[in-house]
Amino acid sequence: MSLLDMVREAGVIGAGGAGFPTHAKLTSKAEYILLNGAECEPLLRVDQQLMKLFPDEIIKGFEAAGKLVGAAKGLIGIKGKHKEVISILRNRIKALQVSDFIEVKELPDIYPAGDEQVLVYELTGRVVPETGIPIKVGCVVVNTETALNIYHANLGEPVTEKYITVAGDIPKRLTVKVPVGTPIIDVLKLSGIENFDDYAVIDGGPMMGPVMDNIDGYVTKKNKGFVILKKQHSLIRRKSVNIEQARRVNRSSCEQCRMCTDMCPRYLLGHNMQPHKIMRALNYALDDVEGQKIAQLCCQCNLCELFSCPAGLYPKSANLYFKGKLAEQNIRYKPIKSQFAARKSREYRLIPSKRLIARLGLNNFDRPAPMTEVNMEPELVHIAMRQHVGAPAVPIVNPGDYVQVGQQVGKIPEDSLGAAVHASISGKVIESENGFIVIRRE
Ligand code: SF4
Ligand code: SF4
């Protein structure tokens, strides 16, 4: 079986949160392959520890991915502050004799260094065009954990476990590996908290992750971290505002100061994303469809909403509002040029992570979350058929069947973009409906 087939059979998807099926990404031909080890979301600590613990595996998985796309160069992007990890990676690259192909490049400690387009610019100096993806400028980007999973796929080992940081206002911060399909509440309880009545949980990083409506779900291959904060924490209060509430506040008090635009990472890359204009459209020009289309250039990094706006308004939510309206009418932004250059002011307007963390009120929780061995052996796992971008997997087992850990239980539907899913424990299938295969440990 070719490596590409093995990656597909192993169900590898973008582990950084996007969930795009990796085999589909690796069919492209690219000049550069880039490893996204930026991990720019405050408090999350997965990638930096994986690179320290499994440098050889990650380098080999990354190299294999690079060869698949025919890349001439592989660049590992990691923040310069992780000096020990950088030194380990550089030593191992030399020892594995792949220095001709792979190089480590240090990223500034800014948010959002891990945004794919920011990463491409920082590592190659190229700007992905508006509405484009990195392959438009000859780059394919893979996440650190994805590279590790490619390495394992090459050995015939599918993705059945996930690395997750549990962080926030909790007694015990840690990073753990748990079976896919584990009840999220079991993972949250590793924090030392038993009763979550007074807490809210962010699924992912504090900037882009949503506040969870309920914590009764199950771990998927996309989960990266859970940030647990008291319900009255200012970040939870701000993130809990819905689009309609945000729209009402936005309409009352935008002073058109442009701070949201001047610090927008996409604007600084030379794109036409100008959230202050979207705020203007919301207030004065609800019929100006042309003006609203730029909302589609927003990557939802949340910087404008959680950092830039001095009035505490919600420009990103305004973008989301218009994105939704335009999608309903099938209207799309069309770039008027194909070449873009970063704005000259960019280097003066980058947002240091430390300032962001302080603004978010997370200083007290910006602590290590060490990789910790836990004995996570859930009695039941719920394997979601949709853990990825594309069509949900099709179950290939039935209630009553016995499955082994690593056995494929859901396949990619014919001629579709999707990803296979696998049993994360050995046992009996007791249910296969509502988008889940439920396995009881035996
Ligand atoms: S949304 Fe905030 S930052 Fe943007 S223009 Fe209005 S007041 Fe200024
Ligand atoms: S969320 Fe705000 S800062 Fe981020 S890309 Fe969108 S408009 Fe720009």
XYZ file of C-alpha atoms and ligand atoms in Angstrom, residues 254-260 276 279 309-310 315, ligand 1:
20
model
C -18.708 51.980 17.245
C -16.540 55.077 17.107
C -14.840 54.080 13.820
C -11.394 54.304 15.377
C -10.079 51.574 13.041
C -8.105 49.769 15.764
C -9.813 46.517 14.804
C -14.332 48.792 10.911
C -19.165 47.790 11.583
C -11.437 47.168 20.130
C -11.134 49.819 22.874
C -16.408 43.168 15.015
S -15.303 48.121 16.279
Fe -14.123 48.974 17.947
S -12.022 49.034 17.148
Fe -13.375 48.791 15.397
S -13.744 50.840 14.656
Fe -15.429 50.354 16.052
S -14.778 51.120 18.044
Fe -12.933 51.055 16.739
